[in-house]
mmCIF file with all atom_site columns, C-alpha atoms in Angstrom:
data_model
loop_
_atom_site.group_PDB
_atom_site.id
_atom_site.type_symbol
_atom_site.label_atom_id
_atom_site.label_alt_id
_atom_site.label_comp_id
_atom_site.label_asym_id
_atom_site.label_entity_id
_atom_site.label_seq_id
_atom_site.pdbx_PDB_ins_code
_atom_site.Cartn_x
_atom_site.Cartn_y
_atom_site.Cartn_z
_atom_site.occupancy
_atom_site.B_iso_or_equiv
_atom_site.pdbx_formal_charge
_atom_site.auth_seq_id
_atom_site.auth_comp_id
_atom_site.auth_asym_id
_atom_site.auth_atom_id
_atom_site.pdbx_PDB_model_num
ATOM 1   C CA . ALA A 1 1   ? 0.000   0.000  0.000   1.00 0.00 ? 1   ALA A CA 1
ATOM 2   C CA . GLN A 1 2   ? 1.102   3.525  -0.714  1.00 0.00 ? 2   GLN A CA 1
ATOM 3   C CA . THR A 1 3   ? 1.748   6.043  2.045   1.00 0.00 ? 3   THR A CA 1
ATOM 4   C CA . VAL A 1 4   ? 2.110   9.803  1.908   1.00 0.00 ? 4   VAL A CA 1
ATOM 5   C CA . THR A 1 5   ? 3.951   11.772 4.589   1.00 0.00 ? 5   THR A CA 1
ATOM 6   C CA . GLN A 1 6   ? 3.851   15.488 5.265   1.00 0.00 ? 6   GLN A CA 1
ATOM 7   C CA . SER A 1 7   ? 6.269   16.196 8.089   1.00 0.00 ? 7   SER A CA 1
ATOM 8   C CA . GLN A 1 8   ? 5.373   19.858 8.582   1.00 0.00 ? 8   GLN A CA 1
ATOM 9   C CA . PRO A 1 9   ? 2.062   20.187 10.442  1.00 0.00 ? 9   PRO A CA 1
ATOM 10  C CA . GLU A 1 10  ? 2.271   23.988 10.276  1.00 0.00 ? 10  GLU A CA 1
ATOM 11  C CA . MET A 1 11  ? 4.172   26.549 8.279   1.00 0.00 ? 11  MET A CA 1
ATOM 12  C CA . SER A 1 12  ? 4.047   30.324 8.128   1.00 0.00 ? 12  SER A CA 1
ATOM 13  C CA . VAL A 1 13  ? 5.355   32.817 5.611   1.00 0.00 ? 13  VAL A CA 1
ATOM 14  C CA . GLN A 1 14  ? 5.450   36.553 5.240   1.00 0.00 ? 14  GLN A CA 1
ATOM 15  C CA . GLU A 1 15  ? 3.169   37.963 2.564   1.00 0.00 ? 15  GLU A CA 1
ATOM 16  C CA . ALA A 1 16  ? 4.978   38.234 -0.816  1.00 0.00 ? 16  ALA A CA 1
ATOM 17  C CA . GLU A 1 17  ? 7.675   35.769 0.282   1.00 0.00 ? 17  GLU A CA 1
ATOM 18  C CA . THR A 1 18  ? 8.265   32.202 -0.926  1.00 0.00 ? 18  THR A CA 1
ATOM 19  C CA . VAL A 1 19  ? 7.487   29.048 1.023   1.00 0.00 ? 19  VAL A CA 1
ATOM 20  C CA . THR A 1 20  ? 8.083   25.358 0.340   1.00 0.00 ? 20  THR A CA 1
ATOM 21  C CA . LEU A 1 21  ? 5.894   22.569 1.675   1.00 0.00 ? 21  LEU A CA 1
ATOM 22  C CA . SER A 1 22  ? 7.377   19.091 1.880   1.00 0.00 ? 22  SER A CA 1
ATOM 23  C CA . CYS A 1 23  ? 5.873   15.753 0.920   1.00 0.00 ? 23  CYS A CA 1
ATOM 24  C CA . THR A 1 24  ? 7.373   12.285 0.685   1.00 0.00 ? 24  THR A CA 1
ATOM 25  C CA . TYR A 1 25  ? 5.685   9.088  -0.378  1.00 0.00 ? 25  TYR A CA 1
ATOM 26  C CA . ASP A 1 26  ? 6.334   5.403  -0.450  1.00 0.00 ? 26  ASP A CA 1
ATOM 27  C CA . THR A 1 27  ? 5.349   3.160  -3.339  1.00 0.00 ? 27  THR A CA 1
ATOM 28  C CA . SER A 1 28  ? 6.573   0.179  -5.275  1.00 0.00 ? 28  SER A CA 1
ATOM 29  C CA . GLU A 1 29  ? 4.875   1.379  -8.439  1.00 0.00 ? 29  GLU A CA 1
ATOM 30  C CA . SER A 1 30  ? 6.767   3.050  -11.248 1.00 0.00 ? 30  SER A CA 1
ATOM 31  C CA . ASP A 1 31  ? 3.898   5.017  -12.738 1.00 0.00 ? 31  ASP A CA 1
ATOM 32  C CA . TYR A 1 32  ? 1.611   7.197  -10.684 1.00 0.00 ? 32  TYR A CA 1
ATOM 33  C CA . TYR A 1 33  ? 0.302   10.722 -10.230 1.00 0.00 ? 33  TYR A CA 1
ATOM 34  C CA . LEU A 1 34  ? 0.909   13.204 -7.454  1.00 0.00 ? 34  LEU A CA 1
ATOM 35  C CA . PHE A 1 35  ? -1.259  16.148 -6.501  1.00 0.00 ? 35  PHE A CA 1
ATOM 36  C CA . TRP A 1 36  ? -1.389  19.073 -4.149  1.00 0.00 ? 36  TRP A CA 1
ATOM 37  C CA . TYR A 1 37  ? -4.832  20.049 -2.900  1.00 0.00 ? 37  TYR A CA 1
ATOM 38  C CA . LYS A 1 38  ? -5.680  23.199 -0.993  1.00 0.00 ? 38  LYS A CA 1
ATOM 39  C CA . GLN A 1 39  ? -8.397  23.271 1.656   1.00 0.00 ? 39  GLN A CA 1
ATOM 40  C CA . PRO A 1 40  ? -9.254  26.815 2.792   1.00 0.00 ? 40  PRO A CA 1
ATOM 41  C CA . PRO A 1 41  ? -11.478 27.526 5.800   1.00 0.00 ? 41  PRO A CA 1
ATOM 42  C CA . SER A 1 42  ? -14.529 26.861 3.598   1.00 0.00 ? 42  SER A CA 1
ATOM 43  C CA . ARG A 1 43  ? -13.332 23.190 3.599   1.00 0.00 ? 43  ARG A CA 1
ATOM 44  C CA . GLN A 1 44  ? -13.646 22.948 -0.185  1.00 0.00 ? 44  GLN A CA 1
ATOM 45  C CA . MET A 1 45  ? -10.926 20.710 -1.692  1.00 0.00 ? 45  MET A CA 1
ATOM 46  C CA . ILE A 1 46  ? -9.259  22.619 -4.511  1.00 0.00 ? 46  ILE A CA 1
ATOM 47  C CA . LEU A 1 47  ? -6.730  21.061 -6.867  1.00 0.00 ? 47  LEU A CA 1
ATOM 48  C CA . VAL A 1 48  ? -3.595  23.208 -6.976  1.00 0.00 ? 48  VAL A CA 1
ATOM 49  C CA . ILE A 1 49  ? -1.190  21.272 -9.167  1.00 0.00 ? 49  ILE A CA 1
ATOM 50  C CA . ARG A 1 50  ? -0.533  17.771 -10.500 1.00 0.00 ? 50  ARG A CA 1
ATOM 51  C CA . GLN A 1 51  ? 2.540   15.829 -11.589 1.00 0.00 ? 51  GLN A CA 1
ATOM 52  C CA . GLU A 1 52  ? 2.797   12.704 -13.712 1.00 0.00 ? 52  GLU A CA 1
ATOM 53  C CA . ALA A 1 53  ? 5.554   10.414 -12.481 1.00 0.00 ? 53  ALA A CA 1
ATOM 54  C CA . TYR A 1 54  ? 6.731   9.618  -16.008 1.00 0.00 ? 54  TYR A CA 1
ATOM 55  C CA . LYS A 1 55  ? 7.422   13.292 -16.684 1.00 0.00 ? 55  LYS A CA 1
ATOM 56  C CA . GLN A 1 56  ? 10.779  14.592 -15.567 1.00 0.00 ? 56  GLN A CA 1
ATOM 57  C CA . GLN A 1 57  ? 9.783   18.215 -15.969 1.00 0.00 ? 57  GLN A CA 1
ATOM 58  C CA . ASN A 1 58  ? 8.405   19.778 -12.833 1.00 0.00 ? 58  ASN A CA 1
ATOM 59  C CA . ALA A 1 59  ? 4.847   21.060 -13.061 1.00 0.00 ? 59  ALA A CA 1
ATOM 60  C CA . THR A 1 60  ? 4.121   24.775 -12.739 1.00 0.00 ? 60  THR A CA 1
ATOM 61  C CA . GLU A 1 61  ? 0.849   26.639 -12.329 1.00 0.00 ? 61  GLU A CA 1
ATOM 62  C CA . ASN A 1 62  ? 1.325   30.392 -12.036 1.00 0.00 ? 62  ASN A CA 1
ATOM 63  C CA . ARG A 1 63  ? 2.822   31.022 -8.570  1.00 0.00 ? 63  ARG A CA 1
ATOM 64  C CA . PHE A 1 64  ? 2.786   27.328 -7.684  1.00 0.00 ? 64  PHE A CA 1
ATOM 65  C CA . SER A 1 65  ? 5.512   24.912 -8.716  1.00 0.00 ? 65  SER A CA 1
ATOM 66  C CA . VAL A 1 66  ? 6.722   21.520 -7.592  1.00 0.00 ? 66  VAL A CA 1
ATOM 67  C CA . ASN A 1 67  ? 10.099  19.904 -7.096  1.00 0.00 ? 67  ASN A CA 1
ATOM 68  C CA . PHE A 1 68  ? 9.570   16.267 -8.031  1.00 0.00 ? 68  PHE A CA 1
ATOM 69  C CA . GLN A 1 69  ? 12.427  13.926 -7.138  1.00 0.00 ? 69  GLN A CA 1
ATOM 70  C CA . LYS A 1 70  ? 11.297  10.468 -8.220  1.00 0.00 ? 70  LYS A CA 1
ATOM 71  C CA . ALA A 1 71  ? 14.318  8.565  -6.916  1.00 0.00 ? 71  ALA A CA 1
ATOM 72  C CA . ALA A 1 72  ? 14.000  10.215 -3.527  1.00 0.00 ? 72  ALA A CA 1
ATOM 73  C CA . LYS A 1 73  ? 10.177  9.886  -3.616  1.00 0.00 ? 73  LYS A CA 1
ATOM 74  C CA . SER A 1 74  ? 9.855   13.533 -2.776  1.00 0.00 ? 74  SER A CA 1
ATOM 75  C CA . PHE A 1 75  ? 7.252   16.002 -4.044  1.00 0.00 ? 75  PHE A CA 1
ATOM 76  C CA . SER A 1 76  ? 7.482   19.491 -2.563  1.00 0.00 ? 76  SER A CA 1
ATOM 77  C CA . LEU A 1 77  ? 5.288   22.485 -3.357  1.00 0.00 ? 77  LEU A CA 1
ATOM 78  C CA . LYS A 1 78  ? 6.742   25.959 -3.732  1.00 0.00 ? 78  LYS A CA 1
ATOM 79  C CA . ILE A 1 79  ? 4.472   28.966 -3.443  1.00 0.00 ? 79  ILE A CA 1
ATOM 80  C CA . SER A 1 80  ? 5.997   32.195 -4.724  1.00 0.00 ? 80  SER A CA 1
ATOM 81  C CA . ASP A 1 81  ? 4.814   35.716 -3.902  1.00 0.00 ? 81  ASP A CA 1
ATOM 82  C CA . SER A 1 82  ? 2.579   34.381 -1.117  1.00 0.00 ? 82  SER A CA 1
ATOM 83  C CA . GLN A 1 83  ? -0.804  36.034 -0.827  1.00 0.00 ? 83  GLN A CA 1
ATOM 84  C CA . LEU A 1 84  ? -3.314  36.204 2.015   1.00 0.00 ? 84  LEU A CA 1
ATOM 85  C CA . GLY A 1 85  ? -5.652  34.011 0.003   1.00 0.00 ? 85  GLY A CA 1
ATOM 86  C CA . ASP A 1 86  ? -3.069  31.213 0.054   1.00 0.00 ? 86  ASP A CA 1
ATOM 87  C CA . ALA A 1 87  ? -3.744  30.598 3.737   1.00 0.00 ? 87  ALA A CA 1
ATOM 88  C CA . ALA A 1 88  ? -5.153  27.086 3.942   1.00 0.00 ? 88  ALA A CA 1
ATOM 89  C CA . MET A 1 89  ? -4.457  23.456 4.728   1.00 0.00 ? 89  MET A CA 1
ATOM 90  C CA . TYR A 1 90  ? -2.440  21.852 1.954   1.00 0.00 ? 90  TYR A CA 1
ATOM 91  C CA . PHE A 1 91  ? -2.666  18.133 1.272   1.00 0.00 ? 91  PHE A CA 1
ATOM 92  C CA . CYS A 1 92  ? -0.312  16.072 -0.826  1.00 0.00 ? 92  CYS A CA 1
ATOM 93  C CA . ALA A 1 93  ? -2.017  13.118 -2.547  1.00 0.00 ? 93  ALA A CA 1
ATOM 94  C CA . TYR A 1 94  ? -1.008  10.016 -4.500  1.00 0.00 ? 94  TYR A CA 1
ATOM 95  C CA . ARG A 1 95  ? -2.892  8.091  -7.163  1.00 0.00 ? 95  ARG A CA 1
ATOM 96  C CA . SER A 1 96  ? -1.870  4.947  -9.011  1.00 0.00 ? 96  SER A CA 1
ATOM 97  C CA . ALA A 1 97  ? -1.693  5.187  -12.774 1.00 0.00 ? 97  ALA A CA 1
ATOM 98  C CA . GLY A 1 98  ? -3.163  1.804  -13.629 1.00 0.00 ? 98  GLY A CA 1
ATOM 99  C CA . THR A 1 99  ? -5.351  1.784  -16.709 1.00 0.00 ? 99  THR A CA 1
ATOM 100 C CA . SER A 1 100 ? -8.040  -0.324 -15.111 1.00 0.00 ? 100 SER A CA 1
ATOM 101 C CA . HIS A 1 101 ? -10.901 1.549  -13.569 1.00 0.00 ? 101 HIS A CA 1
ATOM 102 C CA . PHE A 1 102 ? -11.067 -0.997 -10.809 1.00 0.00 ? 102 PHE A CA 1
ATOM 103 C CA . GLY A 1 103 ? -9.012  -0.835 -7.700  1.00 0.00 ? 103 GLY A CA 1
ATOM 104 C CA . ASN A 1 104 ? -6.439  1.849  -8.323  1.00 0.00 ? 104 ASN A CA 1
ATOM 105 C CA . GLU A 1 105 ? -7.983  5.262  -8.779  1.00 0.00 ? 105 GLU A CA 1
ATOM 106 C CA . LYS A 1 106 ? -8.456  6.393  -5.204  1.00 0.00 ? 106 LYS A CA 1
ATOM 107 C CA . LEU A 1 107 ? -6.433  9.236  -3.742  1.00 0.00 ? 107 LEU A CA 1
ATOM 108 C CA . THR A 1 108 ? -4.215  8.617  -0.724  1.00 0.00 ? 108 THR A CA 1
ATOM 109 C CA . PHE A 1 109 ? -3.618  11.823 1.217   1.00 0.00 ? 109 PHE A CA 1
ATOM 110 C CA . GLY A 1 110 ? -0.935  13.009 3.596   1.00 0.00 ? 110 GLY A CA 1
ATOM 111 C CA . THR A 1 111 ? -1.891  14.503 6.931   1.00 0.00 ? 111 THR A CA 1
ATOM 112 C CA . GLY A 1 112 ? -1.651  18.060 5.650   1.00 0.00 ? 112 GLY A CA 1
ATOM 113 C CA . THR A 1 113 ? 0.304   21.238 6.330   1.00 0.00 ? 113 THR A CA 1
ATOM 114 C CA . ARG A 1 114 ? -1.486  24.291 7.656   1.00 0.00 ? 114 ARG A CA 1
ATOM 115 C CA . LEU A 1 115 ? -0.076  27.387 5.974   1.00 0.00 ? 115 LEU A CA 1
ATOM 116 C CA . THR A 1 116 ? -0.431  30.788 7.618   1.00 0.00 ? 116 THR A CA 1
ATOM 117 C CA . ILE A 1 117 ? 0.303   34.000 5.747   1.00 0.00 ? 117 ILE A CA 1
ATOM 118 C CA . ILE A 1 118 ? 1.652   36.842 7.860   1.00 0.00 ? 118 ILE A CA 1
ATOM 119 C CA . PRO A 1 119 ? 0.605   40.286 6.557   1.00 0.00 ? 119 PRO A CA 1
ATOM 120 C CA . ALA B 2 1   ? -18.372 25.381 -15.424 1.00 0.00 ? 1   ALA B CA 1
ATOM 121 C CA . ALA B 2 2   ? -20.575 22.856 -13.687 1.00 0.00 ? 2   ALA B CA 1
ATOM 122 C CA . GLY B 2 3   ? -19.251 21.413 -10.464 1.00 0.00 ? 3   GLY B CA 1
ATOM 123 C CA . VAL B 2 4   ? -19.991 18.416 -8.283  1.00 0.00 ? 4   VAL B CA 1
ATOM 124 C CA . ILE B 2 5   ? -23.183 18.924 -6.306  1.00 0.00 ? 5   ILE B CA 1
ATOM 125 C CA . GLN B 2 6   ? -23.739 17.400 -2.894  1.00 0.00 ? 6   GLN B CA 1
ATOM 126 C CA . SER B 2 7   ? -26.869 17.460 -0.824  1.00 0.00 ? 7   SER B CA 1
ATOM 127 C CA . PRO B 2 8   ? -27.627 18.187 1.851   1.00 0.00 ? 8   PRO B CA 1
ATOM 128 C CA . ARG B 2 9   ? -24.771 20.499 2.818   1.00 0.00 ? 9   ARG B CA 1
ATOM 129 C CA . HIS B 2 10  ? -25.434 20.053 6.510   1.00 0.00 ? 10  HIS B CA 1
ATOM 130 C CA . LEU B 2 11  ? -27.139 17.210 8.325   1.00 0.00 ? 11  LEU B CA 1
ATOM 131 C CA . ILE B 2 12  ? -27.789 16.636 12.001  1.00 0.00 ? 12  ILE B CA 1
ATOM 132 C CA . LYS B 2 13  ? -28.829 13.193 13.163  1.00 0.00 ? 13  LYS B CA 1
ATOM 133 C CA . GLU B 2 14  ? -29.097 11.356 16.433  1.00 0.00 ? 14  GLU B CA 1
ATOM 134 C CA . LYS B 2 15  ? -27.306 8.166  17.343  1.00 0.00 ? 15  LYS B CA 1
ATOM 135 C CA . ARG B 2 16  ? -28.772 5.044  15.759  1.00 0.00 ? 16  ARG B CA 1
ATOM 136 C CA . GLU B 2 17  ? -30.586 7.039  13.074  1.00 0.00 ? 17  GLU B CA 1
ATOM 137 C CA . THR B 2 18  ? -29.983 6.699  9.341   1.00 0.00 ? 18  THR B CA 1
ATOM 138 C CA . ALA B 2 19  ? -28.713 9.260  6.849   1.00 0.00 ? 19  ALA B CA 1
ATOM 139 C CA . THR B 2 20  ? -28.566 9.465  3.073   1.00 0.00 ? 20  THR B CA 1
ATOM 140 C CA . LEU B 2 21  ? -26.056 11.676 1.312   1.00 0.00 ? 21  LEU B CA 1
ATOM 141 C CA . LYS B 2 22  ? -26.419 12.458 -2.366  1.00 0.00 ? 22  LYS B CA 1
ATOM 142 C CA . CYS B 2 23  ? -23.849 13.328 -4.989  1.00 0.00 ? 23  CYS B CA 1
ATOM 143 C CA . TYR B 2 24  ? -24.382 14.622 -8.513  1.00 0.00 ? 24  TYR B CA 1
ATOM 144 C CA . PRO B 2 25  ? -21.171 14.404 -10.555 1.00 0.00 ? 25  PRO B CA 1
ATOM 145 C CA . ILE B 2 26  ? -20.036 16.809 -13.197 1.00 0.00 ? 26  ILE B CA 1
ATOM 146 C CA . PRO B 2 27  ? -21.886 16.081 -16.481 1.00 0.00 ? 27  PRO B CA 1
ATOM 147 C CA . ARG B 2 28  ? -20.220 13.308 -18.504 1.00 0.00 ? 28  ARG B CA 1
ATOM 148 C CA . HIS B 2 29  ? -18.213 12.137 -15.497 1.00 0.00 ? 29  HIS B CA 1
ATOM 149 C CA . ASP B 2 30  ? -18.880 8.455  -14.970 1.00 0.00 ? 30  ASP B CA 1
ATOM 150 C CA . THR B 2 31  ? -16.750 7.757  -11.890 1.00 0.00 ? 31  THR B CA 1
ATOM 151 C CA . VAL B 2 32  ? -17.700 8.831  -8.386  1.00 0.00 ? 32  VAL B CA 1
ATOM 152 C CA . TYR B 2 33  ? -15.633 8.639  -5.214  1.00 0.00 ? 33  TYR B CA 1
ATOM 153 C CA . TRP B 2 34  ? -16.649 9.079  -1.579  1.00 0.00 ? 34  TRP B CA 1
ATOM 154 C CA . TYR B 2 35  ? -14.247 10.322 1.099   1.00 0.00 ? 35  TYR B CA 1
ATOM 155 C CA . GLN B 2 36  ? -14.677 10.911 4.815   1.00 0.00 ? 36  GLN B CA 1
ATOM 156 C CA . GLN B 2 37  ? -12.776 13.675 6.591   1.00 0.00 ? 37  GLN B CA 1
ATOM 157 C CA . GLY B 2 38  ? -12.913 13.651 10.376  1.00 0.00 ? 38  GLY B CA 1
ATOM 158 C CA . PRO B 2 39  ? -12.057 16.740 12.428  1.00 0.00 ? 39  PRO B CA 1
ATOM 159 C CA . GLY B 2 40  ? -8.409  17.664 11.963  1.00 0.00 ? 40  GLY B CA 1
ATOM 160 C CA . GLN B 2 41  ? -7.788  14.684 9.691   1.00 0.00 ? 41  GLN B CA 1
ATOM 161 C CA . ASP B 2 42  ? -7.031  14.069 6.043   1.00 0.00 ? 42  ASP B CA 1
ATOM 162 C CA . PRO B 2 43  ? -9.727  12.688 3.746   1.00 0.00 ? 43  PRO B CA 1
ATOM 163 C CA . GLN B 2 44  ? -10.050 8.914  3.834   1.00 0.00 ? 44  GLN B CA 1
ATOM 164 C CA . PHE B 2 45  ? -11.328 6.983  0.841   1.00 0.00 ? 45  PHE B CA 1
ATOM 165 C CA . LEU B 2 46  ? -14.562 5.084  1.418   1.00 0.00 ? 46  LEU B CA 1
ATOM 166 C CA . ILE B 2 47  ? -15.802 3.702  -1.882  1.00 0.00 ? 47  ILE B CA 1
ATOM 167 C CA . SER B 2 48  ? -15.955 4.411  -5.605  1.00 0.00 ? 48  SER B CA 1
ATOM 168 C CA . PHE B 2 49  ? -18.169 3.571  -8.556  1.00 0.00 ? 49  PHE B CA 1
ATOM 169 C CA . TYR B 2 50  ? -17.482 3.377  -12.255 1.00 0.00 ? 50  TYR B CA 1
ATOM 170 C CA . GLU B 2 51  ? -20.317 2.950  -14.730 1.00 0.00 ? 51  GLU B CA 1
ATOM 171 C CA . LYS B 2 52  ? -22.645 2.025  -11.871 1.00 0.00 ? 52  LYS B CA 1
ATOM 172 C CA . MET B 2 53  ? -20.376 -0.736 -10.620 1.00 0.00 ? 53  MET B CA 1
ATOM 173 C CA . GLN B 2 54  ? -18.385 -0.615 -7.408  1.00 0.00 ? 54  GLN B CA 1
ATOM 174 C CA . SER B 2 55  ? -14.801 -0.096 -8.503  1.00 0.00 ? 55  SER B CA 1
ATOM 175 C CA . ASP B 2 56  ? -12.938 0.097  -5.214  1.00 0.00 ? 56  ASP B CA 1
ATOM 176 C CA . LYS B 2 57  ? -13.583 -0.090 -1.511  1.00 0.00 ? 57  LYS B CA 1
ATOM 177 C CA . GLY B 2 58  ? -11.695 1.477  1.350   1.00 0.00 ? 58  GLY B CA 1
ATOM 178 C CA . SER B 2 59  ? -12.343 1.760  5.066   1.00 0.00 ? 59  SER B CA 1
ATOM 179 C CA . ILE B 2 60  ? -16.096 1.860  4.774   1.00 0.00 ? 60  ILE B CA 1
ATOM 180 C CA . PRO B 2 61  ? -18.010 0.462  7.760   1.00 0.00 ? 61  PRO B CA 1
ATOM 181 C CA . ASP B 2 62  ? -20.476 -2.341 7.100   1.00 0.00 ? 62  ASP B CA 1
ATOM 182 C CA . ARG B 2 63  ? -23.187 0.036  8.346   1.00 0.00 ? 63  ARG B CA 1
ATOM 183 C CA . PHE B 2 64  ? -22.608 2.150  5.241   1.00 0.00 ? 64  PHE B CA 1
ATOM 184 C CA . SER B 2 65  ? -23.673 1.285  1.732   1.00 0.00 ? 65  SER B CA 1
ATOM 185 C CA . ALA B 2 66  ? -23.597 3.189  -1.512  1.00 0.00 ? 66  ALA B CA 1
ATOM 186 C CA . GLN B 2 67  ? -24.667 2.917  -5.100  1.00 0.00 ? 67  GLN B CA 1
ATOM 187 C CA . GLN B 2 68  ? -24.488 4.741  -8.388  1.00 0.00 ? 68  GLN B CA 1
ATOM 188 C CA . PHE B 2 69  ? -27.615 5.179  -10.446 1.00 0.00 ? 69  PHE B CA 1
ATOM 189 C CA . SER B 2 70  ? -28.252 5.184  -14.182 1.00 0.00 ? 70  SER B CA 1
ATOM 190 C CA . ASP B 2 71  ? -27.915 8.984  -14.323 1.00 0.00 ? 71  ASP B CA 1
ATOM 191 C CA . TYR B 2 72  ? -24.518 8.585  -12.577 1.00 0.00 ? 72  TYR B CA 1
ATOM 192 C CA . HIS B 2 73  ? -25.558 10.251 -9.376  1.00 0.00 ? 73  HIS B CA 1
ATOM 193 C CA . SER B 2 74  ? -24.565 8.399  -6.244  1.00 0.00 ? 74  SER B CA 1
ATOM 194 C CA . GLU B 2 75  ? -25.989 7.981  -2.784  1.00 0.00 ? 75  GLU B CA 1
ATOM 195 C CA . LEU B 2 76  ? -24.204 7.052  0.434   1.00 0.00 ? 76  LEU B CA 1
ATOM 196 C CA . ASN B 2 77  ? -26.510 5.408  2.952   1.00 0.00 ? 77  ASN B CA 1
ATOM 197 C CA . MET B 2 78  ? -25.438 5.355  6.576   1.00 0.00 ? 78  MET B CA 1
ATOM 198 C CA . SER B 2 79  ? -27.325 3.378  9.209   1.00 0.00 ? 79  SER B CA 1
ATOM 199 C CA . SER B 2 80  ? -27.029 2.965  12.994  1.00 0.00 ? 80  SER B CA 1
ATOM 200 C CA . LEU B 2 81  ? -25.152 6.230  13.160  1.00 0.00 ? 81  LEU B CA 1
ATOM 201 C CA . GLU B 2 82  ? -22.492 6.610  15.831  1.00 0.00 ? 82  GLU B CA 1
ATOM 202 C CA . LEU B 2 83  ? -20.919 9.733  17.302  1.00 0.00 ? 83  LEU B CA 1
ATOM 203 C CA . GLY B 2 84  ? -17.704 8.865  15.471  1.00 0.00 ? 84  GLY B CA 1
ATOM 204 C CA . ASP B 2 85  ? -19.461 9.175  12.123  1.00 0.00 ? 85  ASP B CA 1
ATOM 205 C CA . SER B 2 86  ? -19.536 12.952 12.571  1.00 0.00 ? 86  SER B CA 1
ATOM 206 C CA . ALA B 2 87  ? -17.382 14.197 9.725   1.00 0.00 ? 87  ALA B CA 1
ATOM 207 C CA . LEU B 2 88  ? -17.266 15.994 6.420   1.00 0.00 ? 88  LEU B CA 1
ATOM 208 C CA . TYR B 2 89  ? -18.198 13.673 3.577   1.00 0.00 ? 89  TYR B CA 1
ATOM 209 C CA . PHE B 2 90  ? -16.849 14.531 0.168   1.00 0.00 ? 90  PHE B CA 1
ATOM 210 C CA . CYS B 2 91  ? -17.922 13.262 -3.169  1.00 0.00 ? 91  CYS B CA 1
ATOM 211 C CA . ALA B 2 92  ? -15.557 13.598 -6.121  1.00 0.00 ? 92  ALA B CA 1
ATOM 212 C CA . SER B 2 93  ? -16.021 12.760 -9.775  1.00 0.00 ? 93  SER B CA 1
ATOM 213 C CA . SER B 2 94  ? -13.797 12.146 -12.762 1.00 0.00 ? 94  SER B CA 1
ATOM 214 C CA . PRO B 2 95  ? -14.395 11.349 -16.422 1.00 0.00 ? 95  PRO B CA 1
ATOM 215 C CA . ARG B 2 96  ? -13.578 8.020  -18.020 1.00 0.00 ? 96  ARG B CA 1
ATOM 216 C CA . ARG B 2 97  ? -10.962 9.162  -20.438 1.00 0.00 ? 97  ARG B CA 1
ATOM 217 C CA . GLY B 2 98  ? -7.977  11.440 -20.566 1.00 0.00 ? 98  GLY B CA 1
ATOM 218 C CA . THR B 2 99  ? -7.783  12.935 -17.140 1.00 0.00 ? 99  THR B CA 1
ATOM 219 C CA . TYR B 2 100 ? -6.800  11.509 -13.802 1.00 0.00 ? 100 TYR B CA 1
ATOM 220 C CA . GLU B 2 101 ? -8.025  14.471 -11.796 1.00 0.00 ? 101 GLU B CA 1
ATOM 221 C CA . GLN B 2 102 ? -10.749 14.170 -9.242  1.00 0.00 ? 102 GLN B CA 1
ATOM 222 C CA . TYR B 2 103 ? -13.032 17.148 -8.797  1.00 0.00 ? 103 TYR B CA 1
ATOM 223 C CA . PHE B 2 104 ? -14.453 17.503 -5.324  1.00 0.00 ? 104 PHE B CA 1
ATOM 224 C CA . GLY B 2 105 ? -17.865 18.690 -4.268  1.00 0.00 ? 105 GLY B CA 1
ATOM 225 C CA . PRO B 2 106 ? -18.340 21.099 -1.356  1.00 0.00 ? 106 PRO B CA 1
ATOM 226 C CA . GLY B 2 107 ? -18.979 18.267 1.083   1.00 0.00 ? 107 GLY B CA 1
ATOM 227 C CA . THR B 2 108 ? -21.784 17.307 3.451   1.00 0.00 ? 108 THR B CA 1
ATOM 228 C CA . ARG B 2 109 ? -21.135 18.049 7.080   1.00 0.00 ? 109 ARG B CA 1
ATOM 229 C CA . LEU B 2 110 ? -22.750 15.315 9.173   1.00 0.00 ? 110 LEU B CA 1
ATOM 230 C CA . THR B 2 111 ? -23.158 15.838 12.882  1.00 0.00 ? 111 THR B CA 1
ATOM 231 C CA . VAL B 2 112 ? -24.326 12.925 15.025  1.00 0.00 ? 112 VAL B CA 1
ATOM 232 C CA . THR B 2 113 ? -25.594 13.850 18.492  1.00 0.00 ? 113 THR B CA 1
#
């Protein structure tokens, strides 16, 4: 079974600064997907960014980028130019990449990192 | 763009009662997932359906059952409710082809008293 670990329960960053959230995972699979989800106080789960394991290039979405190290099984999220609206719980998640629709599509989440933005 | 719809948004039940949560996926999405998020916890996978068939099962209690209907909406039925069932229940949907992203609904907050 796959496991996802987020070792930073809480992080804080000054507005406009850059912060990096850590995530490691354990799997015996070679092909999979990794995601970062944001959960603001409204509790809505919002997809921030995704990474396909077979792609070496790190994903980027505006101010959000990842550092994907497949050999080290590490998947960190970098938020640049932090804004007050970035304050939220951030979850790292893993999904198998099997082609069957049966048994391998669920998301496995880490325990989350609560990010606070300091004005 | 249309999103995943969940109803009700809030539900209060007493111990030993039953509850039914409904999920309407994004149009043309044929796969539905249910997750449970307890207070201060990460979402835990319960069960999923693809083309009206159960496709995977996680830590879902035997007191819970679910199904997907011909219009692809899904219902999670919870019986003999316990205090520990108080949680936020998410439904997510994804399409059959091309994408591996799951789009989450706003959740149903269930409180058992």
